[in-house]
CSV table of C-alpha atoms in Angstrom, one decimal:
chain,number,residue,atom,x,y,z
A,12,MET,CA,-4.6,8.3,29.2
A,13,SER,CA,-5.0,4.6,28.4
A,14,SER,CA,-2.4,1.8,28.3
A,15,ILE,CA,-2.0,-1.7,27.0
A,16,LEU,CA,0.5,-4.3,28.1
A,17,LEU,CA,1.3,-7.1,25.6
A,18,LYS,CA,3.0,-9.8,27.6
A,19,ASN,CA,4.5,-13.3,27.2
A,20,ILE,CA,5.2,-12.7,23.5
A,21,ASN,CA,6.5,-16.0,22.1
A,22,ARG,CA,8.6,-14.4,19.4
A,23,LEU,CA,8.9,-10.7,18.6
A,24,ALA,CA,10.5,-9.3,15.4
A,25,THR,CA,11.0,-5.6,16.3
A,26,MET,CA,12.4,-4.5,13.0
A,27,ASP,CA,14.2,-1.8,15.1
A,28,ASP,CA,17.5,-0.3,14.1
A,29,ARG,CA,19.3,-3.4,15.6
A,30,ARG,CA,16.8,-5.8,14.0
A,31,ARG,CA,16.2,-7.4,17.4
A,32,GLU,CA,14.3,-10.6,17.6
A,33,LEU,CA,13.1,-11.4,21.2
A,34,SER,CA,11.5,-14.3,23.0
A,35,ASP,CA,9.3,-13.9,26.1
A,36,ALA,CA,9.0,-10.2,25.5
A,37,CYS,CA,6.5,-7.6,26.4
A,38,ILE,CA,5.4,-4.2,25.0
A,39,LEU,CA,4.0,-1.3,26.9
A,40,ILE,CA,1.7,1.0,25.0
A,41,ARG,CA,0.4,4.3,26.3
A,42,ASP,CA,-2.3,6.1,24.3
A,43,ASN,CA,-1.0,5.8,20.7
A,44,ILE,CA,2.7,5.4,21.4
A,45,ILE,CA,5.0,2.5,22.2
A,46,VAL,CA,6.6,3.3,25.6
A,47,SER,CA,9.1,0.4,25.8
A,48,VAL,CA,10.0,-3.1,24.5
A,49,GLU,CA,11.5,-5.3,27.3
A,50,ASP,CA,11.8,-8.8,28.5
A,51,ASP,CA,8.7,-10.2,30.2
A,52,THR,CA,9.8,-9.4,33.7
A,53,ALA,CA,10.1,-5.6,33.1
A,54,PHE,CA,6.4,-4.6,33.8
A,55,THR,CA,3.7,-5.7,36.2
A,56,GLU,CA,0.1,-6.1,35.1
A,57,SER,CA,-0.9,-3.2,37.4
A,58,GLU,CA,1.0,-0.8,35.1
A,59,ALA,CA,-1.6,-1.1,32.3
A,60,ASP,CA,-5.4,-0.7,31.9
A,61,ARG,CA,-5.5,-3.7,29.6
A,62,VAL,CA,-3.2,-6.8,29.6
A,63,ILE,CA,-3.1,-9.2,26.6
A,64,ASP,CA,-1.3,-12.5,26.8
A,65,LEU,CA,0.5,-13.3,23.5
A,66,SER,CA,2.2,-16.5,24.7
A,67,GLY,CA,1.3,-18.4,21.6
A,68,HIS,CA,2.0,-15.6,19.0
A,69,VAL,CA,4.6,-14.2,16.8
A,70,VAL,CA,4.5,-10.3,16.8
A,71,LEU,CA,5.5,-7.8,14.1
A,72,PRO,CA,5.2,-4.1,13.4
A,73,GLY,CA,2.0,-3.4,11.5
A,74,LEU,CA,2.6,-4.0,7.8
A,75,VAL,CA,2.7,-1.0,5.3
A,76,ASN,CA,1.0,-1.2,1.9
A,77,THR,CA,2.4,1.4,-0.5
A,78,HIS,CA,0.2,0.9,-3.6
A,79,HIS,CA,-3.4,-0.1,-4.1
A,80,HIS,CA,-6.5,0.8,-6.2
A,81,MET,CA,-9.2,-0.2,-3.7
A,82,TYR,CA,-12.2,0.4,-6.0
A,83,GLN,CA,-10.9,-2.4,-8.1
A,84,SER,CA,-12.0,-4.9,-5.5
A,85,LEU,CA,-15.4,-4.5,-7.2
A,86,THR,CA,-14.1,-6.0,-10.4
A,87,ARG,CA,-12.0,-9.0,-9.5
A,88,ALA,CA,-11.3,-11.9,-11.8
A,89,LEU,CA,-12.1,-10.0,-15.0
A,90,ALA,CA,-9.9,-9.7,-18.1
A,91,GLN,CA,-8.2,-12.9,-16.9
A,92,GLU,CA,-5.8,-13.3,-19.8
A,93,ASN,CA,-4.8,-9.7,-20.6
A,94,GLU,CA,-1.6,-7.7,-20.2
A,95,LEU,CA,-1.7,-4.2,-18.7
A,96,PHE,CA,-2.8,-2.0,-21.6
A,97,ASP,CA,-5.5,-4.4,-22.9
A,98,TRP,CA,-6.6,-5.1,-19.3
A,99,LEU,CA,-7.1,-1.4,-18.7
A,100,GLU,CA,-9.0,-0.9,-22.0
A,101,THR,CA,-11.3,-3.8,-21.0
A,102,LEU,CA,-12.1,-2.4,-17.5
A,103,TYR,CA,-12.2,1.4,-18.1
A,104,PRO,CA,-15.8,1.2,-19.5
A,105,ILE,CA,-17.0,-0.7,-16.4
A,106,TRP,CA,-15.2,1.7,-14.0
A,107,ALA,CA,-16.9,4.6,-15.8
A,108,GLY,CA,-20.1,3.6,-13.8
A,109,LEU,CA,-18.4,4.1,-10.4
A,110,ARG,CA,-20.3,6.3,-8.0
A,111,ALA,CA,-19.5,7.6,-4.5
A,112,GLU,CA,-21.2,4.6,-2.8
A,113,HIS,CA,-19.0,2.1,-4.9
A,114,VAL,CA,-15.8,3.9,-3.9
A,115,TYR,CA,-16.7,4.2,-0.2
A,116,VAL,CA,-17.8,0.5,0.2
A,117,SER,CA,-15.0,-0.9,-1.9
A,118,ALA,CA,-12.4,1.1,0.1
A,119,LYS,CA,-13.8,-0.1,3.4
A,120,LEU,CA,-13.9,-3.7,2.2
A,121,ALA,CA,-10.3,-3.5,0.8
A,122,MET,CA,-9.1,-2.0,4.1
A,123,ALA,CA,-10.8,-4.7,6.1
A,124,GLU,CA,-9.0,-7.3,3.9
A,125,LEU,CA,-5.7,-5.6,4.4
A,126,MET,CA,-6.2,-5.2,8.2
A,127,LEU,CA,-7.0,-8.9,8.6
A,128,SER,CA,-3.7,-9.8,6.8
A,129,GLY,CA,-1.7,-7.6,9.2
A,130,CYS,CA,-1.6,-4.3,7.4
A,131,THR,CA,-2.0,-1.2,9.5
A,132,THR,CA,-1.0,1.6,7.1
A,133,SER,CA,-2.0,1.8,3.5
A,134,SER,CA,-1.8,4.2,0.6
A,135,ASP,CA,-4.5,4.1,-2.1
A,136,HIS,CA,-4.2,5.5,-5.6
A,137,LEU,CA,-7.7,6.7,-6.7
A,138,TYR,CA,-7.3,8.2,-10.2
A,139,ILE,CA,-10.9,7.8,-11.6
A,140,PHE,CA,-13.5,10.4,-10.6
A,141,PRO,CA,-16.7,9.7,-12.7
A,142,ASN,CA,-20.1,10.9,-11.6
A,143,ASP,CA,-20.2,11.9,-7.9
A,144,VAL,CA,-16.9,10.3,-6.8
A,145,ARG,CA,-14.6,12.2,-4.5
A,146,LEU,CA,-11.5,11.3,-2.5
A,147,GLU,CA,-13.5,11.9,0.6
A,148,ASP,CA,-15.4,8.7,-0.1
A,149,GLU,CA,-12.2,6.8,0.8
A,150,ILE,CA,-11.2,9.1,3.6
A,151,ARG,CA,-14.5,8.4,5.3
A,152,ALA,CA,-14.0,4.7,5.0
A,153,ALA,CA,-10.5,4.9,6.6
A,154,GLN,CA,-11.7,7.1,9.4
A,155,GLU,CA,-14.5,4.7,10.2
A,156,ILE,CA,-12.5,1.5,10.1
A,157,GLY,CA,-9.4,2.9,11.8
A,158,MET,CA,-6.7,2.4,9.2
A,159,ARG,CA,-3.7,4.7,8.9
A,160,PHE,CA,-4.2,6.1,5.4
A,161,HIS,CA,-2.2,7.9,2.7
A,162,ALA,CA,-4.9,9.0,0.2
A,163,ALA,CA,-3.4,9.6,-3.2
A,164,ARG,CA,-5.4,12.0,-5.4
A,165,GLY,CA,-4.8,10.4,-8.8
A,166,SER,CA,-5.8,11.9,-12.1
A,167,MET,CA,-6.0,11.3,-15.8
A,168,SER,CA,-6.1,14.2,-18.3
A,169,LEU,CA,-4.8,12.6,-21.6
A,170,GLY,CA,-7.6,10.8,-23.3
A,171,GLU,CA,-7.6,8.6,-26.4
A,172,SER,CA,-8.2,11.6,-28.7
A,173,GLN,CA,-5.0,13.2,-27.4
A,174,GLY,CA,-2.8,10.0,-27.7
A,175,GLY,CA,-3.4,8.7,-24.2
A,176,LEU,CA,-4.8,5.3,-23.1
A,177,PRO,CA,-8.0,6.1,-21.2
A,178,PRO,CA,-11.3,7.0,-22.9
A,179,ASP,CA,-12.0,10.7,-23.2
A,180,ALA,CA,-15.1,10.3,-20.9
A,181,LEU,CA,-12.8,9.4,-17.9
A,182,VAL,CA,-10.3,12.2,-18.1
A,183,GLU,CA,-10.5,15.5,-16.3
A,184,ARG,CA,-9.4,19.1,-17.1
A,185,GLU,CA,-6.0,19.7,-15.7
A,186,SER,CA,-7.0,23.0,-14.0
A,187,ASP,CA,-9.8,21.1,-12.2
A,188,ILE,CA,-7.3,18.3,-11.1
A,189,LEU,CA,-4.9,20.8,-9.6
A,190,GLN,CA,-7.6,22.8,-7.9
A,191,ASP,CA,-9.1,19.8,-6.3
A,192,THR,CA,-5.7,18.4,-5.2
A,193,GLN,CA,-4.9,21.7,-3.5
A,194,ARG,CA,-8.3,21.7,-1.8
A,195,LEU,CA,-7.7,18.2,-0.5
A,196,ILE,CA,-4.2,19.0,0.9
A,197,GLU,CA,-5.4,22.1,2.6
A,198,ARG,CA,-8.4,20.3,4.1
A,199,TRP,CA,-7.1,16.9,5.0
A,200,HIS,CA,-3.3,16.6,4.9
A,201,ASP,CA,-1.7,16.1,8.3
A,202,PRO,CA,2.1,15.9,8.2
A,203,ALA,CA,2.6,15.5,11.9
A,204,PRO,CA,4.1,12.4,13.5
A,205,GLN,CA,1.5,9.7,14.3
A,206,SER,CA,-0.7,11.2,11.6
A,207,MET,CA,-3.6,9.0,10.5
A,208,LEU,CA,-4.2,10.8,7.2
A,209,ARG,CA,-1.9,12.3,4.6
A,210,ILE,CA,-2.7,13.4,1.1
A,211,VAL,CA,-0.5,12.4,-1.9
A,212,VAL,CA,-0.3,14.1,-5.3
A,213,ALA,CA,-0.6,11.3,-7.8
A,214,PRO,CA,-1.2,11.7,-11.6
A,215,CYS,CA,-1.9,8.2,-12.8
A,216,SER,CA,0.9,7.5,-15.3
A,217,PRO,CA,3.0,9.0,-18.1
A,218,PHE,CA,0.5,7.5,-20.6
A,219,SER,CA,-2.5,9.1,-19.1
A,220,VAL,CA,-1.4,12.7,-18.2
A,221,SER,CA,0.5,15.5,-19.9
A,222,ILE,CA,4.0,16.6,-19.3
A,223,GLU,CA,2.6,19.9,-18.0
A,224,LEU,CA,0.5,18.2,-15.4
A,225,MET,CA,3.4,16.1,-14.2
A,226,ARG,CA,5.5,19.2,-13.7
A,227,GLU,CA,2.7,21.3,-12.1
A,228,SER,CA,1.7,18.4,-9.8
A,229,ALA,CA,5.3,18.2,-8.6
A,230,ALA,CA,5.4,21.9,-7.9
A,231,LEU,CA,2.1,21.8,-6.0
A,232,ALA,CA,3.1,18.9,-3.8
A,233,ARG,CA,6.4,20.5,-2.9
A,234,THR,CA,4.8,23.8,-2.1
A,235,HIS,CA,2.6,22.1,0.5
A,236,GLY,CA,5.0,19.4,1.7
A,237,ALA,CA,3.1,16.5,0.3
A,238,GLN,CA,4.5,13.4,-1.4
A,239,LEU,CA,4.3,12.4,-5.1
A,240,HIS,CA,3.3,9.0,-6.5
A,241,THR,CA,2.7,7.5,-9.9
A,242,HIS,CA,3.1,4.3,-12.0
A,243,LEU,CA,6.4,3.8,-13.9
A,244,ALA,CA,8.1,1.3,-16.1
A,245,GLU,CA,5.5,-1.4,-15.5
A,246,ASN,CA,5.9,-3.5,-18.7
A,247,ASP,CA,7.4,-3.5,-22.2
A,248,LYS,CA,4.5,-1.4,-23.7
A,249,ASP,CA,5.1,1.2,-21.0
A,250,ILE,CA,8.8,1.4,-22.1
A,251,ASP,CA,7.8,1.6,-25.8
A,252,PHE,CA,5.2,4.4,-25.1
A,253,SER,CA,7.9,6.4,-23.2
A,254,LEU,CA,10.5,6.1,-26.0
A,255,GLU,CA,8.0,6.9,-28.8
A,256,THR,CA,6.3,9.8,-27.0
A,257,PHE,CA,9.1,11.4,-25.0
A,258,GLY,CA,12.2,10.0,-26.6
A,259,GLN,CA,13.3,8.9,-23.2
A,260,ARG,CA,13.2,5.9,-20.9
A,261,PRO,CA,10.8,6.2,-18.0
A,262,GLY,CA,13.4,7.0,-15.4
A,263,GLU,CA,14.9,9.7,-17.7
A,264,TYR,CA,11.4,11.1,-18.2
A,265,ALA,CA,10.7,11.1,-14.5
A,266,GLU,CA,13.8,13.1,-13.9
A,267,SER,CA,13.0,15.6,-16.6
A,268,VAL,CA,9.7,16.5,-15.1
A,269,GLY,CA,10.9,16.7,-11.5
A,270,TRP,CA,9.7,13.3,-10.4
A,271,VAL,CA,12.7,12.0,-8.5
A,272,GLY,CA,13.7,12.8,-4.9
A,273,ASP,CA,13.0,11.6,-1.4
A,274,ASP,CA,9.4,12.8,-1.6
A,275,VAL,CA,8.6,10.6,-4.6
A,276,TRP,CA,7.8,6.9,-5.0
A,277,HIS,CA,6.9,5.0,-8.1
A,278,ALA,CA,4.8,1.8,-8.4
A,279,HIS,CA,6.1,-1.3,-10.2
A,280,CYS,CA,9.4,-0.2,-11.9
A,281,VAL,CA,9.6,-3.7,-13.4
A,282,LYS,CA,11.6,-2.5,-16.4
A,283,LEU,CA,14.1,-0.1,-14.8
A,284,ASP,CA,17.6,-0.6,-16.2
A,285,ASP,CA,20.8,-0.2,-14.3
A,286,ARG,CA,21.2,3.5,-15.1
A,287,GLU,CA,17.7,4.2,-13.8
A,288,ILE,CA,18.3,2.2,-10.6
A,289,GLY,CA,21.4,4.3,-10.1
A,290,LEU,CA,19.3,7.5,-10.6
A,291,PHE,CA,16.8,6.3,-8.0
A,292,ALA,CA,19.6,5.4,-5.5
A,293,ARG,CA,21.3,8.8,-5.9
A,294,THR,CA,18.1,10.8,-5.5
A,295,ALA,CA,16.5,8.6,-2.7
A,296,THR,CA,13.5,8.0,-4.9
A,297,GLY,CA,11.2,5.2,-3.7
A,298,VAL,CA,9.8,2.1,-5.4
A,299,CYS,CA,6.7,0.0,-4.6
A,300,HIS,CA,7.1,-3.6,-5.6
A,301,CYS,CA,3.8,-5.3,-6.6
A,302,PRO,CA,4.8,-9.0,-7.3
A,303,SER,CA,1.4,-10.6,-7.6
A,304,SER,CA,0.0,-8.0,-10.0
A,305,ASN,CA,3.2,-8.1,-12.1
A,306,MET,CA,2.8,-11.9,-12.4
A,307,ARG,CA,-0.9,-11.7,-13.1
A,308,LEU,CA,-0.5,-9.3,-15.9
A,309,ALA,CA,2.7,-11.0,-17.2
A,310,SER,CA,4.6,-7.7,-16.7
A,311,GLY,CA,7.8,-9.3,-15.5
A,312,ILE,CA,10.0,-9.5,-12.4
A,313,ALA,CA,11.1,-6.2,-10.9
A,314,PRO,CA,14.9,-6.1,-10.2
A,315,ILE,CA,14.4,-5.7,-6.4
A,316,ARG,CA,17.7,-7.4,-5.5
A,317,GLN,CA,19.6,-5.0,-7.6
A,318,MET,CA,17.7,-2.1,-6.2
A,319,LEU,CA,18.3,-3.0,-2.6
A,320,ASP,CA,22.0,-3.6,-3.3
A,321,ARG,CA,22.2,0.0,-4.5
A,322,SER,CA,20.3,1.2,-1.5
A,323,VAL,CA,17.0,2.2,-3.3
A,324,LYS,CA,14.1,2.5,-0.9
A,325,VAL,CA,11.7,-0.3,-1.7
A,326,GLY,CA,8.3,-1.2,-0.1
A,327,LEU,CA,5.5,-3.6,-1.0
A,328,GLY,CA,2.1,-3.1,-2.5
A,329,VAL,CA,-0.9,-5.4,-3.2
A,330,ASP,CA,-1.8,-3.2,-6.1
A,331,GLY,CA,-5.4,-3.1,-7.4
A,332,SER,CA,-7.7,-5.9,-6.5
A,333,ALA,CA,-8.5,-6.4,-10.2
A,334,SER,CA,-4.9,-7.1,-11.1
A,335,ASN,CA,-4.0,-9.0,-8.0
A,336,ASP,CA,-7.4,-10.2,-7.0
A,337,SER,CA,-6.3,-10.2,-3.4
A,338,GLY,CA,-5.4,-7.8,-0.7
A,339,HIS,CA,-3.1,-9.9,1.5
A,340,LEU,CA,0.1,-8.0,2.2
A,341,LEU,CA,1.8,-10.8,4.0
A,342,ASN,CA,1.3,-12.9,0.8
A,343,GLU,CA,3.1,-10.1,-1.2
A,344,ALA,CA,6.1,-10.6,1.0
A,345,ARG,CA,6.1,-14.3,0.2
A,346,GLN,CA,5.7,-13.6,-3.5
A,347,ALA,CA,8.6,-11.1,-3.4
A,348,LEU,CA,10.9,-13.7,-1.8
A,349,LEU,CA,10.0,-16.4,-4.3
A,350,LEU,CA,10.3,-14.1,-7.4
A,351,GLN,CA,13.8,-12.9,-6.5
A,352,ARG,CA,14.8,-16.6,-6.4
A,353,VAL,CA,13.4,-17.6,-9.8
A,354,GLY,CA,16.6,-16.6,-11.5
A,355,GLY,CA,18.3,-19.6,-9.9
A,356,ASP,CA,19.8,-18.4,-6.7
A,357,PRO,CA,18.0,-19.7,-3.6
A,358,ALA,CA,19.9,-17.3,-1.4
A,359,ALA,CA,18.9,-14.2,-3.5
A,360,PHE,CA,16.3,-13.1,-1.1
A,361,SER,CA,15.5,-14.0,2.5
A,362,ALA,CA,12.3,-14.1,4.5
A,363,ARG,CA,13.6,-11.4,6.8
A,364,GLU,CA,14.4,-9.2,3.9
A,365,ALA,CA,10.8,-9.7,2.6
A,366,LEU,CA,9.4,-8.7,6.0
A,367,GLU,CA,11.6,-5.7,6.1
A,368,LEU,CA,10.1,-4.5,2.7
A,369,ALA,CA,6.6,-4.9,4.3
A,370,THR,CA,7.5,-2.9,7.4
A,371,ARG,CA,10.5,-0.6,7.5
A,372,GLY,CA,10.8,-0.5,3.7
A,373,GLY,CA,7.2,0.6,3.3
A,374,ALA,CA,7.5,3.2,6.0
A,375,ALA,CA,10.6,4.7,4.3
A,376,VAL,CA,8.8,4.8,0.9
A,377,LEU,CA,5.9,6.7,2.5
A,378,GLY,CA,8.3,9.1,4.1
A,379,ARG,CA,7.5,8.0,7.7
A,380,SER,CA,9.9,7.6,10.5
A,381,ASP,CA,7.2,6.9,13.1
A,382,ILE,CA,5.9,3.5,11.8
A,383,GLY,CA,7.4,0.2,10.5
A,384,GLN,CA,9.2,-0.9,13.7
A,385,ILE,CA,8.5,-1.7,17.3
A,386,ALA,CA,10.5,0.6,19.5
A,387,GLY,CA,10.1,3.2,22.2
A,388,GLY,CA,8.5,6.4,20.8
A,389,MET,CA,7.1,4.8,17.7
A,390,SER,CA,3.4,4.7,16.8
A,391,ALA,CA,1.6,1.8,18.4
A,392,ASP,CA,0.9,-0.2,15.2
A,393,ILE,CA,1.4,-3.9,16.1
A,394,VAL,CA,0.1,-7.2,14.8
A,395,ALA,CA,0.2,-10.7,16.2
A,396,PHE,CA,-0.4,-14.1,14.5
A,397,ARG,CA,-1.3,-17.3,16.3
A,398,LEU,CA,1.3,-20.0,16.1
A,399,ASP,CA,-1.1,-22.9,16.7
A,400,SER,CA,-2.6,-22.5,13.2
A,401,PRO,CA,-2.2,-25.5,10.8
A,402,VAL,CA,-0.2,-23.4,8.4
A,403,PHE,CA,2.6,-23.0,10.9
A,404,ALA,CA,2.8,-26.6,12.0
A,405,GLY,CA,6.3,-27.9,11.7
A,406,ALA,CA,7.9,-24.4,11.4
A,407,LEU,CA,7.9,-23.2,15.0
A,408,HIS,CA,11.7,-23.5,15.2
A,409,ASP,CA,11.7,-20.2,13.2
A,410,PRO,CA,8.2,-18.6,13.5
A,411,ILE,CA,9.3,-15.3,12.0
A,412,ALA,CA,10.5,-16.9,8.7
A,413,ALA,CA,7.4,-19.1,8.8
A,414,LEU,CA,5.2,-16.0,8.3
A,415,VAL,CA,6.7,-15.7,4.8
A,416,PHE,CA,7.5,-19.3,3.8
A,417,CYS,CA,4.3,-20.9,5.0
A,418,GLY,CA,0.7,-20.4,3.8
A,419,PRO,CA,-0.8,-16.9,4.1
A,420,ALA,CA,-2.1,-16.4,7.6
A,421,GLN,CA,-4.7,-14.1,9.0
A,422,VAL,CA,-3.9,-11.8,11.9
A,423,ASP,CA,-5.2,-12.6,15.4
A,424,LEU,CA,-4.6,-9.2,17.0
A,425,SER,CA,-4.1,-5.8,15.3
A,426,ILE,CA,-3.5,-2.5,17.1
A,427,ILE,CA,-3.5,0.7,15.0
A,428,ASN,CA,-2.5,4.0,16.7
A,429,GLY,CA,-3.0,2.4,20.1
A,430,GLU,CA,-6.5,1.1,19.3
A,431,ILE,CA,-7.4,-2.6,19.0
A,432,VAL,CA,-9.0,-3.0,15.6
A,433,VAL,CA,-8.8,-6.8,15.3
A,434,GLU,CA,-9.1,-9.2,18.3
A,435,ASP,CA,-9.3,-13.0,18.3
A,436,GLY,CA,-9.2,-12.8,14.5
A,437,GLU,CA,-12.4,-10.7,14.3
A,438,LEU,CA,-12.6,-7.2,12.9
A,439,ARG,CA,-13.9,-4.9,15.6
A,440,THR,CA,-14.4,-1.7,13.6
A,441,ALA,CA,-16.8,-2.9,10.9
A,442,ASP,CA,-19.5,-5.5,10.5
A,443,ALA,CA,-17.7,-7.8,8.0
A,444,PRO,CA,-20.7,-9.9,6.8
A,445,LEU,CA,-22.8,-6.8,6.1
A,446,LEU,CA,-19.9,-5.1,4.4
A,447,VAL,CA,-19.3,-8.1,2.2
A,448,GLU,CA,-23.0,-8.3,1.3
A,449,ALA,CA,-23.1,-4.6,0.3
A,450,HIS,CA,-19.9,-4.9,-1.6
A,451,ASN,CA,-21.2,-7.9,-3.6
A,452,ARG,CA,-24.4,-6.1,-4.5
A,453,LEU,CA,-22.5,-3.1,-5.8
A,454,SER,CA,-20.1,-5.2,-7.6
A,455,ARG,CA,-22.9,-7.1,-9.4
A,456,GLN,CA,-24.6,-3.8,-10.4
A,457,LEU,CA,-21.4,-2.2,-11.6
A,458,ILE,CA,-20.3,-5.2,-13.8
A,459,ASN,CA,-23.8,-5.6,-15.2
A,460,GLY,CA,-24.0,-1.9,-16.0
A,461,GLU,CA,-27.0,-1.4,-13.7
A,462,SER,CA,-27.7,2.0,-12.2
């Protein structure tokens, strides 16, 4: 049994049930569990195997990313002036060249980027499986780098010839999709508390799979106790497709195929109307807000204030690195705050609400009660940021709010499941320069169409 004592914490935002914010605090970790959070006199250094002084730091629970497409880190800054559907049609032919090595290296790079920004738990939605690609390519990356991971087995079955958006060459047979999804759940899904790996059932979107696959995927997930995830109501074309194809708005369609409930979360939901927000509130259906991607693709501003006021579960997502071009989750909290104020009310959204989306909100969306806060009995996922950085100068009167209002900061210390993965701002679980070099080589080959 190993233990870590984090002492002399300048400012601690626990995000616990009382939302305590403590000064001169300490945290005792034993193995992968937080034992206790106390004032700095509660423990002696002899009670721990390792003591870390955080006197110049602000400390948070590890951030939770609820939506990503990690392979897209290979194709950043392309299709720079396209909205969602045109953007997808531009990139699908490039992504058709993906192989297992691309997916493995891009996932590891994306996880490194997330971890350095304070993220400790991430979901990823992999819905393209050309050539030799398997979900295990991402699972291996997560296990090696030490990230808590919800691997979403995505899918596309409705090609252009059948009225869908993706090219026929990138879709799969629905029987194969369901068989592989079941295989992955049976092999890898761990529903236990403190689990480092869970499998999610995740058809890509209503415009890329059939009604039957949506229904059968929901049944499969519920048989095995897995969660459900997809894209929904992302932009105006998304709404038009739903009305023309199903005769229903996206929220109505989701309800008709069994895609509402406390085991479901949808990405984006930019265009949900008041009735759909009410449906999600009544059914405890979750939402992932992806502010940077929604701005980049000109999709609009998701009605997050209205959702929260109706008690909808909301978390944050960086979304794909080709529609955000970044994987900095703390920056998404900042963008969420700013976007909700664009309507003219500077009090519409606070820094602490934004941080709550990034921690407790994300945990709730992923169906987890063991992460997202710093309290006794919770998983030991903790991040610390240095306060002597230039980006925080002049804001030390409220260092917790400064994390959101000021420039995006990199984490100084990150602990995931009781293991130190970032220390002194350096990633300990991967060779970052070599990873970047390999990633850039693969990116260049993929974009240029080289084998």
